[in-house]
CSV table of C-alpha atoms and ligand atoms in Angstrom, one decimal:
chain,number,residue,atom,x,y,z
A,21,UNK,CA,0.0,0.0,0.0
A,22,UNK,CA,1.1,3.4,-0.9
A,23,UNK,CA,-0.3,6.1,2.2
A,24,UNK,CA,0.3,9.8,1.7
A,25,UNK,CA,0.7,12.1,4.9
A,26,UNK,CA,0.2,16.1,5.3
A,27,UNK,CA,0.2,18.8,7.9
A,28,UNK,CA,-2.0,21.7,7.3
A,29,UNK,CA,-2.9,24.8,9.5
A,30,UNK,CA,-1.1,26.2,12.5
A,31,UNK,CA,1.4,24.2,13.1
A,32,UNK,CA,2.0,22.5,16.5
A,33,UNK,CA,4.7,20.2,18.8
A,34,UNK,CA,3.5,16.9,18.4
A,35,UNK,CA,3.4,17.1,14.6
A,36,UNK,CA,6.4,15.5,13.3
A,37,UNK,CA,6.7,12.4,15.9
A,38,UNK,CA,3.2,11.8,14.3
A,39,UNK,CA,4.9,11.4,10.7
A,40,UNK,CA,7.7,9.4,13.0
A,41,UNK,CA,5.4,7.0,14.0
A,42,UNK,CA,3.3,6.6,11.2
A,43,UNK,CA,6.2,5.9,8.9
A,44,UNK,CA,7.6,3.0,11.5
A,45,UNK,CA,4.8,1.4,11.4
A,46,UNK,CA,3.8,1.5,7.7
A,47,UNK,CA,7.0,0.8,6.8
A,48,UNK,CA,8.5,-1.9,9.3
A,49,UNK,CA,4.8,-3.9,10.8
A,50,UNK,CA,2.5,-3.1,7.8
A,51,UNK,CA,5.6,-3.1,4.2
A,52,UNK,CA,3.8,0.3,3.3
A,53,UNK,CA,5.5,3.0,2.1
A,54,UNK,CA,4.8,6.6,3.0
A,55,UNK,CA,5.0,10.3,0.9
A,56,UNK,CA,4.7,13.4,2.7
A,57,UNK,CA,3.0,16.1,0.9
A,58,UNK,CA,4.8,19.6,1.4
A,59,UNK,CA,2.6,22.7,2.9
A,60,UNK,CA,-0.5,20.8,3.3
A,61,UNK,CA,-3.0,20.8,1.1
A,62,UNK,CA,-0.9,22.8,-1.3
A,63,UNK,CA,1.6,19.9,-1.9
A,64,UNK,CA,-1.1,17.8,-2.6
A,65,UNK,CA,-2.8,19.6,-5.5
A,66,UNK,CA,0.7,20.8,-6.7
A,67,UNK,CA,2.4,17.5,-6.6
A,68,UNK,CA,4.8,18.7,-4.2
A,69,UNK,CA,6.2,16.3,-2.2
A,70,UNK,CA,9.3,14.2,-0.6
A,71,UNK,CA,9.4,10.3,0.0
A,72,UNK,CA,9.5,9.8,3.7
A,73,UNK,CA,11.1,6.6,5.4
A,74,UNK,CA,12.6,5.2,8.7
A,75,UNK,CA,15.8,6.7,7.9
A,76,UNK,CA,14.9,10.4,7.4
A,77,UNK,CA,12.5,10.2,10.1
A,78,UNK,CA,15.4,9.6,12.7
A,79,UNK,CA,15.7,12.3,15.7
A,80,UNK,CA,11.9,13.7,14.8
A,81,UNK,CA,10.8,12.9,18.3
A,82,UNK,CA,11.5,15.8,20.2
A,83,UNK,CA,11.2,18.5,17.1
A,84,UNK,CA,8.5,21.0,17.0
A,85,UNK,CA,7.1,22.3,14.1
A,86,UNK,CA,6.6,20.1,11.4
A,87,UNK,CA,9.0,18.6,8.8
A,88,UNK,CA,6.7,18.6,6.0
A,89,UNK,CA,5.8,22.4,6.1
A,90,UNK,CA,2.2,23.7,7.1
A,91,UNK,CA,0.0,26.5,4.8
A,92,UNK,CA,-4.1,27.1,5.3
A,93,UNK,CA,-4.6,26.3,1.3
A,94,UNK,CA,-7.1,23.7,0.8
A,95,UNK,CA,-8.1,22.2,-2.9
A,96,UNK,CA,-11.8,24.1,-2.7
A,97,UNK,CA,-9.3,27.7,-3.1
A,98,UNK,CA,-9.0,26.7,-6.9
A,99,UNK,CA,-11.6,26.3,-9.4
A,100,UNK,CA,-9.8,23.0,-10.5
A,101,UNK,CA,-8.0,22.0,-6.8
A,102,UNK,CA,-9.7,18.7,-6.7
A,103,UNK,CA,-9.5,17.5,-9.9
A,104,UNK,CA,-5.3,18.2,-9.4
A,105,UNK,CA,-5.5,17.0,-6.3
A,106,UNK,CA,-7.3,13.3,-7.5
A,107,UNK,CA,-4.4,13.4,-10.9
A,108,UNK,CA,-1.9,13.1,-7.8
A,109,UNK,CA,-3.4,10.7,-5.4
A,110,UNK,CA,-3.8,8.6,-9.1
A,111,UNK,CA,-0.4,9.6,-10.1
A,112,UNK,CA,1.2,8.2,-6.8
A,113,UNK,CA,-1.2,5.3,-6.6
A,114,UNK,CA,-2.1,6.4,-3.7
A,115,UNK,CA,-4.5,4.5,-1.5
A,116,UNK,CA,-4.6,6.5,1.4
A,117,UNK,CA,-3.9,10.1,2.7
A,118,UNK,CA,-3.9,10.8,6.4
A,119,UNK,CA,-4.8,14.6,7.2
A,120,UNK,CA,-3.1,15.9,10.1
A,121,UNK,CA,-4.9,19.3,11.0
A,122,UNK,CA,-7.3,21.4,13.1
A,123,UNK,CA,-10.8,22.5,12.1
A,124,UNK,CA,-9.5,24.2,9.2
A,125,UNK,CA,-7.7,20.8,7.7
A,126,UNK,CA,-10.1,18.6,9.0
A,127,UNK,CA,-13.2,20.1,7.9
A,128,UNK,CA,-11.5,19.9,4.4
A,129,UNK,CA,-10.6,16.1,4.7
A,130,UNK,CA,-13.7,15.9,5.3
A,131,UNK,CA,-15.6,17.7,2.0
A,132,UNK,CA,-12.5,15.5,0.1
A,133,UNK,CA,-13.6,12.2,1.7
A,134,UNK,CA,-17.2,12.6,0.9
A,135,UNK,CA,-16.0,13.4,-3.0
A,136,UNK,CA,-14.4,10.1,-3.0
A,137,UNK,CA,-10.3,10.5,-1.4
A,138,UNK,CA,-9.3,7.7,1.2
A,139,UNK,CA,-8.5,9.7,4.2
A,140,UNK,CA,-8.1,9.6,7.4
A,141,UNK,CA,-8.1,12.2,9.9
A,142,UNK,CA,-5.4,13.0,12.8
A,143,UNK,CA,-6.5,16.0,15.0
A,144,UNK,CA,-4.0,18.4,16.2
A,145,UNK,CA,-3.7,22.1,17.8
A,146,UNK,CA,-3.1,23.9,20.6
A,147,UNK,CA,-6.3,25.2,21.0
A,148,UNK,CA,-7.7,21.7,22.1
A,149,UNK,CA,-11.0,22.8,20.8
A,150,UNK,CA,-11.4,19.6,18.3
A,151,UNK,CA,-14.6,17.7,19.0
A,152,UNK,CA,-15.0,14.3,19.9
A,153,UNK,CA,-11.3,14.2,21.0
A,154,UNK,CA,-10.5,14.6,25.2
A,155,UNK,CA,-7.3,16.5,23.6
A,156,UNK,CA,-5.6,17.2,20.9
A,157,UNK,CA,-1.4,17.3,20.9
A,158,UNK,CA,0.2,20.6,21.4
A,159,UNK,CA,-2.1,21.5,24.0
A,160,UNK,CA,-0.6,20.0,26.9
A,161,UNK,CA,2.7,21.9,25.8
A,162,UNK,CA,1.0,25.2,25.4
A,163,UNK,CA,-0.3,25.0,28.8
A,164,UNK,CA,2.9,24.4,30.1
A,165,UNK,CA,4.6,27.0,28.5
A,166,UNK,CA,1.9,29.3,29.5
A,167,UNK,CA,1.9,28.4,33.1
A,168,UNK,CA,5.6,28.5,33.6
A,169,UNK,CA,5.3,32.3,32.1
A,170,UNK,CA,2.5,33.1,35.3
A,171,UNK,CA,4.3,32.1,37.3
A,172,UNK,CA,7.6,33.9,36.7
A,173,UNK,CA,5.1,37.0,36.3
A,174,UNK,CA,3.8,36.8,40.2
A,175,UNK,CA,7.2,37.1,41.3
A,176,UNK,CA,7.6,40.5,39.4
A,177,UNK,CA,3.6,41.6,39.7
A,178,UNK,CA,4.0,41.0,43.7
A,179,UNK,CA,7.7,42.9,43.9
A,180,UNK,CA,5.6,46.4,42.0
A,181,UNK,CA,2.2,45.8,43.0
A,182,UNK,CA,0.9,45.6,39.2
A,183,UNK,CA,-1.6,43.8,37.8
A,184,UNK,CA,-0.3,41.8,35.0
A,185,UNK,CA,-2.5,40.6,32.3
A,186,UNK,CA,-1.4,37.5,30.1
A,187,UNK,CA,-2.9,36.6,26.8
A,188,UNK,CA,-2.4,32.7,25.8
A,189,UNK,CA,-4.0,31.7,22.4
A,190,UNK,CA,-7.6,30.0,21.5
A,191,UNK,CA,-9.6,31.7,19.6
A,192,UNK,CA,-13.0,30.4,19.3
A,193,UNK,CA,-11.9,28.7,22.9
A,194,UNK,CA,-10.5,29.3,26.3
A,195,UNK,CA,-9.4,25.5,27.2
A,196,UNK,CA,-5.3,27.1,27.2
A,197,UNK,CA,-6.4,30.1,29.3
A,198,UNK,CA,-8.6,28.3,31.7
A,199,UNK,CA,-6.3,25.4,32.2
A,200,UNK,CA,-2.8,27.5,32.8
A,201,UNK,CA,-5.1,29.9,34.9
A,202,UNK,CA,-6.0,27.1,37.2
A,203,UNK,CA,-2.5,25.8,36.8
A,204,UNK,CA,-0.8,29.5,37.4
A,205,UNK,CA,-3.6,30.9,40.1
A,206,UNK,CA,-4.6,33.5,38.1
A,207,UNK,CA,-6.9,36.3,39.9
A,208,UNK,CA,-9.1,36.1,36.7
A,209,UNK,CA,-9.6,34.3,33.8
A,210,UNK,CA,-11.2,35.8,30.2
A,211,UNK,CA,-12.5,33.3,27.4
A,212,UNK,CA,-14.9,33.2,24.7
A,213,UNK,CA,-17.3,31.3,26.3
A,214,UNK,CA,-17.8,33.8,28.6
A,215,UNK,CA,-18.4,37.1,27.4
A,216,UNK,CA,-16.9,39.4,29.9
A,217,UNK,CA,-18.4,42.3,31.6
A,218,UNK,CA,-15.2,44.9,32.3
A,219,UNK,CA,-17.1,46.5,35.4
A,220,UNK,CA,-16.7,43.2,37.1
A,221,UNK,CA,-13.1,42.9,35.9
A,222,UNK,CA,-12.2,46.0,37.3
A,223,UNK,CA,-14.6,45.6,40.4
A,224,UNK,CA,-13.0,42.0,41.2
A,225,UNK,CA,-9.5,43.7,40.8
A,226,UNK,CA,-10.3,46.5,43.3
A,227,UNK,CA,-11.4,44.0,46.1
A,228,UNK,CA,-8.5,42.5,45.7
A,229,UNK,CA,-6.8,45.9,46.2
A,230,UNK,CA,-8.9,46.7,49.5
A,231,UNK,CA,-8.2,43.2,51.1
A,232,UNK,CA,-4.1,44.4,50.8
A,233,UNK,CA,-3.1,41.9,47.7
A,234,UNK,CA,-3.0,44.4,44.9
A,235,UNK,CA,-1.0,42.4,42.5
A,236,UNK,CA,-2.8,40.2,40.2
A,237,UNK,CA,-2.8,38.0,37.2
A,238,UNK,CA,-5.3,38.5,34.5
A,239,UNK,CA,-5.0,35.3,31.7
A,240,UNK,CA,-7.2,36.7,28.2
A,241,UNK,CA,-7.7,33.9,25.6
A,242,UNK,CA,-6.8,36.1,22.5
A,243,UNK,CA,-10.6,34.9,21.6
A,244,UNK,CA,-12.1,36.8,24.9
A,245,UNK,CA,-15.2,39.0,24.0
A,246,UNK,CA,-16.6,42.0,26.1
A,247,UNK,CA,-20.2,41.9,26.8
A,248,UNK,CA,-22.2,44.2,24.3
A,249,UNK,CA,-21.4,47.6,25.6
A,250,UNK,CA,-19.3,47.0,27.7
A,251,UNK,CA,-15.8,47.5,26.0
A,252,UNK,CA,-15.1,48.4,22.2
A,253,UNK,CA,-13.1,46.3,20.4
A,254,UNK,CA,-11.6,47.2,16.8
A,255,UNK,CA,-12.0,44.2,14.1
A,256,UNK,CA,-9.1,42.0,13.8
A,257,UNK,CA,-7.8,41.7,10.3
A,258,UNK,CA,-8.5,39.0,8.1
A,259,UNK,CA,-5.4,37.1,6.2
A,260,UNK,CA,-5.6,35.3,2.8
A,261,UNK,CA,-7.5,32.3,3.6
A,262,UNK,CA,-10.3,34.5,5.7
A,263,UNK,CA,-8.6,33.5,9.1
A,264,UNK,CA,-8.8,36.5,12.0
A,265,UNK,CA,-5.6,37.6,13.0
A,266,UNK,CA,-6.2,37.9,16.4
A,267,UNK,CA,-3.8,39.1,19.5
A,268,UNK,CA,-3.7,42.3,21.5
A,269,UNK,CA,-6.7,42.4,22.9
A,270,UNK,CA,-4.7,42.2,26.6
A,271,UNK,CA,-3.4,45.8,25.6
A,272,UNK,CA,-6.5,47.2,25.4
A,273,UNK,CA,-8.0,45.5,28.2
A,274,UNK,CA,-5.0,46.5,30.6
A,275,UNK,CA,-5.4,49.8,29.1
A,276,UNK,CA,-9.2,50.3,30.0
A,277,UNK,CA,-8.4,48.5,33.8
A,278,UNK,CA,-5.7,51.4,34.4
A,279,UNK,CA,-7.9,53.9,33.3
A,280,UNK,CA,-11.2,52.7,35.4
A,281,UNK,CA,-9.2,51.6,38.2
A,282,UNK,CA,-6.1,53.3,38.7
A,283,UNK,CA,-3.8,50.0,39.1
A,284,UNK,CA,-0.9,50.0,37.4
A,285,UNK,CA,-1.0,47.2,34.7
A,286,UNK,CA,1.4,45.4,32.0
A,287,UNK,CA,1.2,43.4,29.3
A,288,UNK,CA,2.1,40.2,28.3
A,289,UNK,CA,1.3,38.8,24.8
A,290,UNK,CA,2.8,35.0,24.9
A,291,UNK,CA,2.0,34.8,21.1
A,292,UNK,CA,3.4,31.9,19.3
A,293,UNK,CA,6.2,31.3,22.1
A,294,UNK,CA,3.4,28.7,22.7
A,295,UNK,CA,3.0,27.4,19.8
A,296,UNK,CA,7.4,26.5,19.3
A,297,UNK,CA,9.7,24.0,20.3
A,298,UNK,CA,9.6,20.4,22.0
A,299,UNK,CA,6.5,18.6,22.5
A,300,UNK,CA,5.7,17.7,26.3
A,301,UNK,CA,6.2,13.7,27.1
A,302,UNK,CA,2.5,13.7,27.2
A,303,UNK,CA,2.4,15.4,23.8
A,304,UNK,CA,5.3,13.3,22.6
A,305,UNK,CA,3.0,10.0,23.6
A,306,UNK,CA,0.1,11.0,22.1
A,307,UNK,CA,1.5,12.3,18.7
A,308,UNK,CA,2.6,8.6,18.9
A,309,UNK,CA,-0.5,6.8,19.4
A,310,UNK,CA,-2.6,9.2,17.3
A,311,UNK,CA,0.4,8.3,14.3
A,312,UNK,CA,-0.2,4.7,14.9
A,313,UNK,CA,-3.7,4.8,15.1
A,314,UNK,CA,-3.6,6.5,12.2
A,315,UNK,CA,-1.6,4.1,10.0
A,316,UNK,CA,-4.0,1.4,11.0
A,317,UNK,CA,-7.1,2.8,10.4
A,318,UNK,CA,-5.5,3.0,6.9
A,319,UNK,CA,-4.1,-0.5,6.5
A,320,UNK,CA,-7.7,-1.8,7.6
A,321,UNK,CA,-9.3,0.7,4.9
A,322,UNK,CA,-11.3,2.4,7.5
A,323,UNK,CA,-11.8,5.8,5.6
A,324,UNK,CA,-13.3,9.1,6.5
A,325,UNK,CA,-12.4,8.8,10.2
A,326,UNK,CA,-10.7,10.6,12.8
A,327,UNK,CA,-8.4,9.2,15.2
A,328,UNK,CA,-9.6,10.3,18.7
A,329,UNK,CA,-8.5,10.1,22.6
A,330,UNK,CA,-12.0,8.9,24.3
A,331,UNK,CA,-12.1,7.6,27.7
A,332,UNK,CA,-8.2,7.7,27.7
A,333,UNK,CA,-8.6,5.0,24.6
A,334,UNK,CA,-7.5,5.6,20.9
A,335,UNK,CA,-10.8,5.0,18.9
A,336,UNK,CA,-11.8,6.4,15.9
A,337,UNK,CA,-14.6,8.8,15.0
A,338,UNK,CA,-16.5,10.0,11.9
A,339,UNK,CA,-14.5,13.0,10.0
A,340,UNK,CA,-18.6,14.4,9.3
A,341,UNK,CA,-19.3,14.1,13.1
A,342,UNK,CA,-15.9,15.7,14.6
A,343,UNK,CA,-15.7,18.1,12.4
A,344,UNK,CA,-19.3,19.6,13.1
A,345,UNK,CA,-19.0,22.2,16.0
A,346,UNK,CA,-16.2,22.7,17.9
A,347,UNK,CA,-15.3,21.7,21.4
A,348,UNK,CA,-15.7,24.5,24.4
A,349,UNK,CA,-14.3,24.4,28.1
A,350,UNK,CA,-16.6,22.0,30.1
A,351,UNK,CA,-18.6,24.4,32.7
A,352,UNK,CA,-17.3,22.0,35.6
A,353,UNK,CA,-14.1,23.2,34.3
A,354,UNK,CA,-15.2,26.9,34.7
A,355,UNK,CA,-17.1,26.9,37.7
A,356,UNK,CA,-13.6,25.6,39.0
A,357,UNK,CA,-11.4,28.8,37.8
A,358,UNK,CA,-14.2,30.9,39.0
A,359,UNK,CA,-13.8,30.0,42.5
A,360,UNK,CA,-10.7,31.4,42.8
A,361,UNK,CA,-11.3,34.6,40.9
A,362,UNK,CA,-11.0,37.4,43.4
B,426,F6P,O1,-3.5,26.8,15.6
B,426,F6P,C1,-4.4,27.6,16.3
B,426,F6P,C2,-3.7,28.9,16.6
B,426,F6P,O2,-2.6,28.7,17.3
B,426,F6P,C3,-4.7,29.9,17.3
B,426,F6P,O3,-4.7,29.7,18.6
B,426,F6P,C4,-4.1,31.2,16.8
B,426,F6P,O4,-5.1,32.2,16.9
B,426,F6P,C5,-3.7,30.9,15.4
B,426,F6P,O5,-3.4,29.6,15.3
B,426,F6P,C6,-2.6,31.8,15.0
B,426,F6P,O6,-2.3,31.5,13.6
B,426,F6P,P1,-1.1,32.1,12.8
B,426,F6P,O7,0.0,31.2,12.9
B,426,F6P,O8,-1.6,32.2,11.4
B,426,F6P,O9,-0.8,33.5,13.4
């Protein structure tokens, strides 16, 4: 069997000791061998691509990012993307592709499985916000990038009495925010699925101020939304592929805090810092199993799935059915970072 392999969105650590372990598998249990399609989708419907075997897979492990190269193209931005993108699966004799992505890839894989393509899904991001998946990889090392980050900021927002505010990523999501805020005791947490009211921000902060503990950490999910009325917030700008570039919305937060409130504030944006560099051991473990996982599914011809952690067991799900809403905090999970807002 021939098995192609891409990465396509935002890239995260976990991605390449997914291509490790699907190409030790395919290629030592299974006698498959395995292409990798360069920049996603794009390599795909250009024919752009590099053979991929044990050998040049060696030292992948540990290496963020993503060997292959990442884009946000898909084969619907073309009038004639599919029809290039069947000439190569055809051309390479292809009999499966496994799709390693976030909503954006996987909602593609998706609309390419239901026209006809043998794929198979593998979900990755930091955001954690893939449905039908407890996690996805990158997550667990976003959160602990984002926590070790709090908490070198208490030491600094304690020695000036500032309130510091820290915005992690997730944009239609707050799982990085409200698990490093939990992690990091932040004073108060801000995510999208709770639109935030900044009278009871600055309220909370000022209560804090009158029982003698002025300093504070504020985590934002670059995602956060004001309550209508309650703060304005310029539109973020859109880039090629329709996708909001988001970040800074700490600044102007902290900015409107100072001015309400009078507490000294800083900012700190963590930005892609998150998104770079060595996978966790948890991250490393599930890449693994999600990678092997994946090159089953494909060697028993089980197509238009998606490999998923449920119930701490690798099973696999319908692309259609993960792919149809996204997955927000839990409100358990909220109710516990509320207690501890101030
Ligand atoms: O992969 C998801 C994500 O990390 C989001 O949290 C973030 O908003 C976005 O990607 C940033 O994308 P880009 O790399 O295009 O700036």
């Amino acid at each position: 069997m021939r098995v192609g392999i891409l990465t396509g969105g935002g890239d995260c650590p976990g991605l390449n000791a997914v291509i490790r372990a699907v190409v030790r598998k395919a290629e030592r249990h299974y006698g498959h061998r395995v292409i990798g399609f360069l920049d996603g989708w794009r390599g795909v419907v250009e024919d752009d691509w590099r053979e991929l075997d044990v050998e040049s897979c060696r030292g992948l492990l540990p290496r963020g990012g993503t060997v292959l190269g990442t884009s946000r193209h898909t084969p619907f931005n073309l009038p004639d993307g599919m029809s290039r993108a069947a000439d190569t699966m055809r051309r390479h004799d292809l009999e499966a592709l496994i799709a390693i992505g976030g909503e954006g890839t996987l909602s593609c894989a998706a609309e390419v499985s239901d026209s006809g393509f043998n794929v198979i899904g593998v979900p990755k991001t930091i955001d954690n916000d893939v449905g039908f998946t407890e996690r996805t990889f990158g997550f667990d090392t976003a959160v602990a990038v984002a926590t070790e980050a709090i908490d070198r900021l208490h030491t600094t927002a304690e020695s000036h009495a500032r309130v510091m505010f820290v915005e992690v990523m997730g944009r239609h999501v707050g799982h990085i925010a409200t698990w490093a805020g939990i992690a990091g005791g932040a004073t108060y947490t801000l995510v999208p699925e709770e639109p935030f009211d900044l009278d009871e921000l600055c309220a909370a902060l000022l209560r804090r101020k009158a029982r003698g503990r002025y300093a504070s950490i504020v985590v934002v999910a670059e995602g956060a939304k004001p309550r209508p009325g309650s703060l304005e917030i310029a539109e973020p700008q859109v880039d090629a592929y329709g996708h909001e570039r988001l970040g800074g919305i700490a600044s102007v937060i902290a900015q409107e805090v100072e001015r309400r409130t009078e507490l000294e504030t800083r900012v700190t944006i963590l930005g892609h810092v998150q998104r770079g560099g060595s996978p966790t051991p948890f991250d490393r473990v599930l890449a693994t199993r999600f990678g092997v996982a994946a090159i089953d599914a494909a060697h028993a011809r089980d197509f238009g799935m998606m490999v998923a952690l449920r119930g701490g067991a690798i099973e696999l799900v319908a692309l259609r059915e993960a792919t149809a809403s996204l997955k927000p905090v839990s409100p358990e999970l909220l109710e516990v970072a509320h207690a501890f807002f101030a």
